[in-house]
CSV table of C-alpha atoms in Angstrom, one decimal:
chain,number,residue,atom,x,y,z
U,1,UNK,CA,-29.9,-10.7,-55.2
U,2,UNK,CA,-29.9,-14.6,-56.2
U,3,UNK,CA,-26.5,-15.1,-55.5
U,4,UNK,CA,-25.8,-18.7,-55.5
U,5,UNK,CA,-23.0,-20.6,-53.7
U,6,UNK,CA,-22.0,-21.7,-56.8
U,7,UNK,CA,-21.0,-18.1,-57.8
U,8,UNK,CA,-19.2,-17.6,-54.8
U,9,UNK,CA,-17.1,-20.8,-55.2
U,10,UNK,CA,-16.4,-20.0,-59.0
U,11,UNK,CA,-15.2,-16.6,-58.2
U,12,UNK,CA,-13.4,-17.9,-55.0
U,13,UNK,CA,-12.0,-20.6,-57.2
U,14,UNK,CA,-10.6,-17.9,-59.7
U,15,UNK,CA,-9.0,-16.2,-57.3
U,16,UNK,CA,-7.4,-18.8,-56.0
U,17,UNK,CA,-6.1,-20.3,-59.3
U,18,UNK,CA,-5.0,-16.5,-60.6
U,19,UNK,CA,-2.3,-16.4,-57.5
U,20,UNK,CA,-0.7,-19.8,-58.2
U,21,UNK,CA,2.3,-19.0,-60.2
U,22,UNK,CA,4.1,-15.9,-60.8
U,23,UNK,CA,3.6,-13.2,-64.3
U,24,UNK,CA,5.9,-14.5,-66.9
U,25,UNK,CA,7.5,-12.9,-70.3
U,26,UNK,CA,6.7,-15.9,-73.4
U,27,UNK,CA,10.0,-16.7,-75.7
U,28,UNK,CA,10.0,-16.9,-79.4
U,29,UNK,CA,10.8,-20.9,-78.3
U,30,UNK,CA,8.0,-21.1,-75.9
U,31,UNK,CA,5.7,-19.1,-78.4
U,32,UNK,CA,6.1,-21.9,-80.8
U,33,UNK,CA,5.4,-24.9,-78.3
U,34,UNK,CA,1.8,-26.3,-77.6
U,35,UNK,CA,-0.1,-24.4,-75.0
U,36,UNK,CA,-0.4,-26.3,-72.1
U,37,UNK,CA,-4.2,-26.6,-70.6
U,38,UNK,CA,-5.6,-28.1,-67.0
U,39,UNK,CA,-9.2,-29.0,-67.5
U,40,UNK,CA,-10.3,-29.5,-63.2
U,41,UNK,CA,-13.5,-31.9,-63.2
U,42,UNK,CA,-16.2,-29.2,-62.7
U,43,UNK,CA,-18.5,-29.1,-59.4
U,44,UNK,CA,-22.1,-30.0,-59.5
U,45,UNK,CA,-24.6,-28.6,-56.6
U,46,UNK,CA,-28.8,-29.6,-57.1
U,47,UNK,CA,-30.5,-26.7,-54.9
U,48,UNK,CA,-34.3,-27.6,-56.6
U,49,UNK,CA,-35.6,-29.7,-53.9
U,50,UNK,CA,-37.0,-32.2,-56.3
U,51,UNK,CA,-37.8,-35.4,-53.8
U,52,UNK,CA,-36.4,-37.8,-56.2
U,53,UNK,CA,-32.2,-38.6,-55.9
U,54,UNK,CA,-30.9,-38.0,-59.3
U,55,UNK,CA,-27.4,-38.0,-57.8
U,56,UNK,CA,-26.2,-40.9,-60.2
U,57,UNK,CA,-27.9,-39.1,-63.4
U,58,UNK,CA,-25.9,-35.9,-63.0
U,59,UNK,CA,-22.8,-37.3,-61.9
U,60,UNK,CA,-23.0,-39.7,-65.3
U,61,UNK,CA,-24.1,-36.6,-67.5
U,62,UNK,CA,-21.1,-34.0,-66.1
U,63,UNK,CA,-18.8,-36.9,-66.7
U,64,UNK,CA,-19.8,-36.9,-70.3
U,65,UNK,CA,-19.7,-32.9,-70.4
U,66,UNK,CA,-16.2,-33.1,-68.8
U,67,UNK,CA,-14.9,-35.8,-71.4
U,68,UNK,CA,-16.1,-34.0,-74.4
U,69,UNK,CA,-14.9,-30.2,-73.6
U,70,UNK,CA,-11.2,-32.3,-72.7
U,71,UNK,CA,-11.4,-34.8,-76.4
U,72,UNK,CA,-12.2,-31.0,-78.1
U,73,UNK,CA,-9.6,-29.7,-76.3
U,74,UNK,CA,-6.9,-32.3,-77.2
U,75,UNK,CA,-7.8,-33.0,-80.5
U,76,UNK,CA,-6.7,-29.3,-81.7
U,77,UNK,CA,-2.4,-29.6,-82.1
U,78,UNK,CA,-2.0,-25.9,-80.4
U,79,UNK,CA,-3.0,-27.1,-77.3
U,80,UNK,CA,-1.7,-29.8,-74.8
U,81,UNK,CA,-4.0,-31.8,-72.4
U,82,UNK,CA,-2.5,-31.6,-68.7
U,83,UNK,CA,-4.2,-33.8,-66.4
U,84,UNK,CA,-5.8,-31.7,-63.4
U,85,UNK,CA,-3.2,-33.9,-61.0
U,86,UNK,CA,-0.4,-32.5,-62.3
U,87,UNK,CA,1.9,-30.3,-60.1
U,88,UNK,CA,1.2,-26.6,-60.6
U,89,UNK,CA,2.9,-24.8,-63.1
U,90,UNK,CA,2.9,-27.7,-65.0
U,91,UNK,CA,0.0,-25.6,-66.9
U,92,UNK,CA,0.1,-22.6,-68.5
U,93,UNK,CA,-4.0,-22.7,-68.7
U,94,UNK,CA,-6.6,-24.3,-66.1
U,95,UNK,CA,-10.4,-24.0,-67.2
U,96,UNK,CA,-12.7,-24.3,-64.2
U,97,UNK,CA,-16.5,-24.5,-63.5
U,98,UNK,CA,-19.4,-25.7,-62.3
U,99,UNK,CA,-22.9,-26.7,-62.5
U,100,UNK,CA,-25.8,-26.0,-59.8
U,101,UNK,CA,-29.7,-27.0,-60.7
U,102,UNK,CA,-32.0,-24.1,-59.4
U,103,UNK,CA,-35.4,-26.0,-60.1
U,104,UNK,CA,-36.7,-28.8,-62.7
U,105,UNK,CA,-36.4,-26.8,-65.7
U,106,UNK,CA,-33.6,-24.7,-64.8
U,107,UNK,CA,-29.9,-24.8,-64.5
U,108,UNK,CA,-26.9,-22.4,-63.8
U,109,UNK,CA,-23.1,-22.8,-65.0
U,110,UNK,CA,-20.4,-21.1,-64.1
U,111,UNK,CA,-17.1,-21.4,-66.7
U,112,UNK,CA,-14.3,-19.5,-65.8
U,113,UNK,CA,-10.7,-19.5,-68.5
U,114,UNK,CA,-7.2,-18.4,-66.1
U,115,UNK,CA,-4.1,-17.9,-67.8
U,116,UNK,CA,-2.2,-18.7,-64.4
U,117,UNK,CA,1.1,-17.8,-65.6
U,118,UNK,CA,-0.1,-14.1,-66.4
U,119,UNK,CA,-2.1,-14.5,-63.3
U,120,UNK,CA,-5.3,-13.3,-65.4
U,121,UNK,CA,-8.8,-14.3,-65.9
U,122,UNK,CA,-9.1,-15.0,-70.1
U,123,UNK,CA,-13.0,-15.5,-69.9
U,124,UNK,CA,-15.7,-15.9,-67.4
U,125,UNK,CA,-19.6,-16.5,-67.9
U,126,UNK,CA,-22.3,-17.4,-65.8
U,127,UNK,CA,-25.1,-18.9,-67.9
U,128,UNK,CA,-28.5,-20.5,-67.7
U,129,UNK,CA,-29.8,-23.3,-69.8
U,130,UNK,CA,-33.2,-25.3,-69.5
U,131,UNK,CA,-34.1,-28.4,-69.1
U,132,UNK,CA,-32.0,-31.6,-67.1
U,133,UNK,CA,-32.1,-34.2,-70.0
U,134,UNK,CA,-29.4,-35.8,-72.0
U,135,UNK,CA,-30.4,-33.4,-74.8
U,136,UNK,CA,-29.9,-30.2,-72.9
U,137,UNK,CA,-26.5,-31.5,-71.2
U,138,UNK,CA,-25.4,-32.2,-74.7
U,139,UNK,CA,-26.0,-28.8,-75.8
U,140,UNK,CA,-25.0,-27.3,-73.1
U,141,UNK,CA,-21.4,-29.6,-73.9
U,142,UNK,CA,-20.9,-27.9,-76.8
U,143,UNK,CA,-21.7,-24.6,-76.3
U,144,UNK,CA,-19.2,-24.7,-73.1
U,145,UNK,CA,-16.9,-26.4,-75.5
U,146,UNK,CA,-17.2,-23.8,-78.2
U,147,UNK,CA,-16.6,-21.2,-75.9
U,148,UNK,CA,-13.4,-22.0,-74.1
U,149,UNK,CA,-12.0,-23.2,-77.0
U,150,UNK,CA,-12.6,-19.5,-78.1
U,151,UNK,CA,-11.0,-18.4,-75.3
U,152,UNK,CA,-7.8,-20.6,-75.4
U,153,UNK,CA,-7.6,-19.3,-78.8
U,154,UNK,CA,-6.9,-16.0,-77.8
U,155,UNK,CA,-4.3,-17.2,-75.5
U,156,UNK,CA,-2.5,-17.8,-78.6
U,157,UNK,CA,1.1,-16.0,-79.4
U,158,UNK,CA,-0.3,-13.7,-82.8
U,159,UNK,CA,2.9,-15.6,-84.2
U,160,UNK,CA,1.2,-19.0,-83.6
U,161,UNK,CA,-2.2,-17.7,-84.5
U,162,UNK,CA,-1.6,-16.4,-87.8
U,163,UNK,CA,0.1,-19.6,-88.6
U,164,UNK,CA,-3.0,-21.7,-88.2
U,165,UNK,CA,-4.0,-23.6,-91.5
U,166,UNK,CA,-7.6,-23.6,-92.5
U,167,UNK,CA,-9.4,-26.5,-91.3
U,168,UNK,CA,-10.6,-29.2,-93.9
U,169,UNK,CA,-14.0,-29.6,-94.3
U,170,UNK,CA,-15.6,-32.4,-96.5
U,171,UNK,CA,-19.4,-30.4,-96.9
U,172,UNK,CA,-21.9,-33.3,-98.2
U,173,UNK,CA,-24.8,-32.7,-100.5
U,174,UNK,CA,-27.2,-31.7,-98.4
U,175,UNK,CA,-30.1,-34.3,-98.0
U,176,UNK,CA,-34.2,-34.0,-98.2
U,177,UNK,CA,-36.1,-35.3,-95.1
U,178,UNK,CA,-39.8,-35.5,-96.7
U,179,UNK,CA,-42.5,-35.7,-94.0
U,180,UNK,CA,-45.9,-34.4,-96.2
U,181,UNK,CA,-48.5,-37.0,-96.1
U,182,UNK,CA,-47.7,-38.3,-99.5
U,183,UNK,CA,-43.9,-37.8,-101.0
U,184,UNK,CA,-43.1,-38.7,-104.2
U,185,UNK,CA,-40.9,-42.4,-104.6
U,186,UNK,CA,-37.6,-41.0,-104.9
U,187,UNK,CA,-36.0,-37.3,-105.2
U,188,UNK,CA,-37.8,-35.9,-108.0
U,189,UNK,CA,-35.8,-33.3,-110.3
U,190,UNK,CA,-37.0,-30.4,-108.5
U,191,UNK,CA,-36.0,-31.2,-105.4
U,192,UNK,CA,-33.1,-32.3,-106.4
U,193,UNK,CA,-31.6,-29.2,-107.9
U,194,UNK,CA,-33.3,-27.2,-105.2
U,195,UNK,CA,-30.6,-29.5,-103.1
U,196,UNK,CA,-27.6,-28.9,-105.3
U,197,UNK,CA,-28.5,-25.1,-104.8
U,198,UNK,CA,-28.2,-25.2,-101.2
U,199,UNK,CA,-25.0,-27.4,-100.5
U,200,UNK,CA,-23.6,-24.4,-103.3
U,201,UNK,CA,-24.8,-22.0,-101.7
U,202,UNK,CA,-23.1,-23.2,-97.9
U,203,UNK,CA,-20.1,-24.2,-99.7
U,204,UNK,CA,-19.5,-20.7,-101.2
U,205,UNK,CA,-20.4,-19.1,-97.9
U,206,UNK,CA,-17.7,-21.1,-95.6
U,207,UNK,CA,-15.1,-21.2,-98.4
U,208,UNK,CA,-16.0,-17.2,-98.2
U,209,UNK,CA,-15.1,-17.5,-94.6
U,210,UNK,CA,-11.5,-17.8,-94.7
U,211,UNK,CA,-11.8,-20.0,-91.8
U,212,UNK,CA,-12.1,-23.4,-94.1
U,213,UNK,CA,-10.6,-25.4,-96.9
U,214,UNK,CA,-13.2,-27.2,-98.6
U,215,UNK,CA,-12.4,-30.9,-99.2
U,216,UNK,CA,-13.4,-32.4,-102.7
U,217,UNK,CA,-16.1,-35.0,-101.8
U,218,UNK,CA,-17.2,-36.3,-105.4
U,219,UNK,CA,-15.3,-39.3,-104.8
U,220,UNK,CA,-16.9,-40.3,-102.1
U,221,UNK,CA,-19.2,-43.6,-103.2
U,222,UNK,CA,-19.9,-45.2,-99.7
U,223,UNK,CA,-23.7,-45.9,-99.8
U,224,UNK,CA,-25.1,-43.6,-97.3
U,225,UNK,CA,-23.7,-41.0,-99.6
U,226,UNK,CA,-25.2,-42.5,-102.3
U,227,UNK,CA,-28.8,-43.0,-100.8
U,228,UNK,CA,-28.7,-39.7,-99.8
U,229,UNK,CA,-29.0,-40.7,-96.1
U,230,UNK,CA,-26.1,-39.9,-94.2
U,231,UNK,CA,-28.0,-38.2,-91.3
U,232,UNK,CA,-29.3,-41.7,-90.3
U,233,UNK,CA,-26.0,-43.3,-90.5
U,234,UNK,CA,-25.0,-42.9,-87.3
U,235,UNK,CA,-22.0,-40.6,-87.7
U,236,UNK,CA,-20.4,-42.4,-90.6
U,237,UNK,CA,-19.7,-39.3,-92.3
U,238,UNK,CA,-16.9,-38.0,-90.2
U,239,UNK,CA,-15.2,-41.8,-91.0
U,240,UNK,CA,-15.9,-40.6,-94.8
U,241,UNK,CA,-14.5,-37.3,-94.5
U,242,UNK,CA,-11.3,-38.4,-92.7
U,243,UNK,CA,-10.5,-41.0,-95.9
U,244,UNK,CA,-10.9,-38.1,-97.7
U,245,UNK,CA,-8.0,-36.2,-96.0
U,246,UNK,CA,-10.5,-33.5,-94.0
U,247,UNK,CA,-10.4,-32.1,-90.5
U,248,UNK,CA,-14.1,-32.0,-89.8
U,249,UNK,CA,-17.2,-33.3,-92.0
U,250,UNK,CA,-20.5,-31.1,-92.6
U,251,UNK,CA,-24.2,-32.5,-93.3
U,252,UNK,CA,-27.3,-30.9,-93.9
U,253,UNK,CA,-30.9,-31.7,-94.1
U,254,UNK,CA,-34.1,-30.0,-95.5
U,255,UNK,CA,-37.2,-31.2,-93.5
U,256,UNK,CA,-39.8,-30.4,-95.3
U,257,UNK,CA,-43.2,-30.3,-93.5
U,258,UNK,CA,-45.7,-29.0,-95.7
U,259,UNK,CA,-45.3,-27.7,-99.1
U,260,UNK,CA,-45.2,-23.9,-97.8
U,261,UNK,CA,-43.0,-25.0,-94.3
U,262,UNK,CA,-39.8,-26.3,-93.7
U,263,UNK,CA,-36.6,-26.5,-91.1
U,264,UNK,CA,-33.0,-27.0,-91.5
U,265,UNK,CA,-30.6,-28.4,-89.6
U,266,UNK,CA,-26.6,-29.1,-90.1
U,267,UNK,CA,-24.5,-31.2,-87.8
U,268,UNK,CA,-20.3,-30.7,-87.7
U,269,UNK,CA,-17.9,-33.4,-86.6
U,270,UNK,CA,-14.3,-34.2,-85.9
U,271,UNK,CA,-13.2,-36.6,-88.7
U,272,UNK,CA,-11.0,-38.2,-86.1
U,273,UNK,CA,-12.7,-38.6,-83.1
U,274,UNK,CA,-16.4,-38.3,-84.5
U,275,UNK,CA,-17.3,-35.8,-81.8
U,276,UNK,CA,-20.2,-33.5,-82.2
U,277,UNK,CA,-18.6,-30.0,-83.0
U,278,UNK,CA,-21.2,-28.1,-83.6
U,279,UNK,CA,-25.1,-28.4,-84.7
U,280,UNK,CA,-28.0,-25.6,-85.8
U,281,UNK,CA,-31.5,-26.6,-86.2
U,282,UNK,CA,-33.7,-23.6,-87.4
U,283,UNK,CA,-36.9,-24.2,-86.2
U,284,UNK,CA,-40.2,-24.2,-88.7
U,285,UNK,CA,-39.8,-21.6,-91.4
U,286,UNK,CA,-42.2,-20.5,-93.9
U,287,UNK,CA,-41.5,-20.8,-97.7
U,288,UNK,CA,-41.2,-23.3,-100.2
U,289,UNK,CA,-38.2,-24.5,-101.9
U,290,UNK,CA,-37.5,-21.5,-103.6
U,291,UNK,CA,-36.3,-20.5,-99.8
U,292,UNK,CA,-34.2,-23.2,-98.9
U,293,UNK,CA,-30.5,-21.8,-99.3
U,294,UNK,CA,-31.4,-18.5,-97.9
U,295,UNK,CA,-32.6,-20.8,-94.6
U,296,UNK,CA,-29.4,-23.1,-94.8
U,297,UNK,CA,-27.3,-20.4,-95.5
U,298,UNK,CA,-28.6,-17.9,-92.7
U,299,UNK,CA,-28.6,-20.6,-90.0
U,300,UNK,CA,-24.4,-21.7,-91.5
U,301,UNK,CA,-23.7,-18.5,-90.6
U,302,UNK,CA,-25.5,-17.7,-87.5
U,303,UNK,CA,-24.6,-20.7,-85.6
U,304,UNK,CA,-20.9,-22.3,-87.2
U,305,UNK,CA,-19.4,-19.2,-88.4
U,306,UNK,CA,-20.8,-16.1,-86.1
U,307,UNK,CA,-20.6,-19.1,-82.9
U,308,UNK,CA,-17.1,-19.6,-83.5
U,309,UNK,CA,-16.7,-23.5,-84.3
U,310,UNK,CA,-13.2,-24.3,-83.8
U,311,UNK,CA,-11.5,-27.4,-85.0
């Protein structure tokens, strides 16, 4: 019985939007043509009754969520950005939401995909995700961003869908972060082909995929690449992997924490605007080294390739 006021807007909103212009047949010309996309700045309502005014904070932290689902957006070539201002029927899509905090830890968002031309809801979540820091906004941006983009997808003419090229991906060697009490000076032999094993085994799986085109980095000599530390290099890779002629850039790292315990993580960009696409982190796993590219692997596919990553 928790129905919120945002729910009622969003739904009220939907409706609202669905009526706007009449059902239309698609051409083979219009088929062909970018599909036009409205992205309307989303609502925010705080309903926890915290005491302090953190009015400024969310306003600053939707404003990055709104920029970052609209740069994913316009960044893919099948789609074209409309600005919400435009005169209706000017877009063929509008994506709507909002955003209402229930208590400190909690927080509600409604995301709702209208193809306003066929007068038809294309996707429509409610969803909860903890915490109100910049971390949780930021993964709350992408998943909101992975999912629409989802959903415009399959707005696509099958025509225009089939056509789609595989995307480019420059996949780096993946790198060791060593925090035992005493590592070894250096990447010792082991490791190292434990490595090489891994960043084979994620290649295989994505190339597998059908989804990607793997991009040849062994030319690649910038020296973050080199001192195996492109994770602290502040994004550089996506620069690297756009001289290299690829769409997006993959890196990986093994954290070990004990000789038996380890986690892995990957992070995806867009090698043109350096934008977070997508990220998995696996959380403490048991096993030595001997277990690494079943980890790296498991978590590639549960989180890039079963999540749906887009370009």
């Amino acid at each position: 019985m928790r129905q919120s006021r945002l729910v009622l807007l969003a739904v009220a909103s939907i409706g609202l939007l669905a009526g706007l212009c009449p059902l239309r047949a698609e051409t083979g010309a219009a088929a062909a043509t970018p599909l036009s996309v409205s992205i309307e700045d989303f609502s925010y309502l705080d309903t926890s009754g915290e005491v302090i005014d953190q009015t400024a904070a969310h306003q600053t932290r939707l404003d990055a969520l709104m920029q970052k689902l609209r740069a994913d957006v316009a960044a893919e070539p099948q789609y074209r950005l409309v600005a919400p201002t435009a005169p209706a029927g000017e877009a063929r899509i509008k994506v709507i939401g909002g955003v209402q905090k229930m208590s400190t830890l909690i927080q509600w968002a409604k995301v709702a995909v209208i193809d306003v031309g066929a007068s038809q809801v294309l996707y429509e979540k409610l969803y909860t995700f903890r915490g109100d820091t910049d971390e949780a906004w930021d993964h709350a941006a992408m998943f909101v961003s992975r999912e629409v983009r989802a959903a415009l997808a399959a707005a696509l003419p099958p025509a225009q869908t089939a056509a789609a090229a595989p995307i480019g991906l420059a996949v780096f060697e993946f790198e060791l972060e060593d925090t035992t009490a005493a590592p070894a000076a250096g990447l010792a032999g082991a490791d190292a082909a434990k490595l090489a094993d891994v960043t084979r085994g994620v290649r295989d799986q994505l190339a597998q995929s059908g989804r990607y085109r793997l991009v040849d980095t062994a030319g690649a000599t910038a020296e973050p690449i080199k001192a195996r530390a492109l994770r602290d290099c502040g994004g550089c890779e996506a620069t690297i992997a756009r001289q290299l002629g690829a769409d997006q850039s993959l890196i990986g790292v093994i954290r070990r924490v004990s000789r038996t315990e380890y986690t892995v993580g990957f992070q995806l960009r867009d090698a043109r605007s350096g934008a977070v696409v997508s990220r998995g982190d696996s959380g403490l796993r048991m096993g030595a080294d001997y277990s690494w590219t079943r980890g790296a692997v498991r978590l590639v596919g549960d989180r890039l390739l079963e999540g749906g990553a887009q370009r």
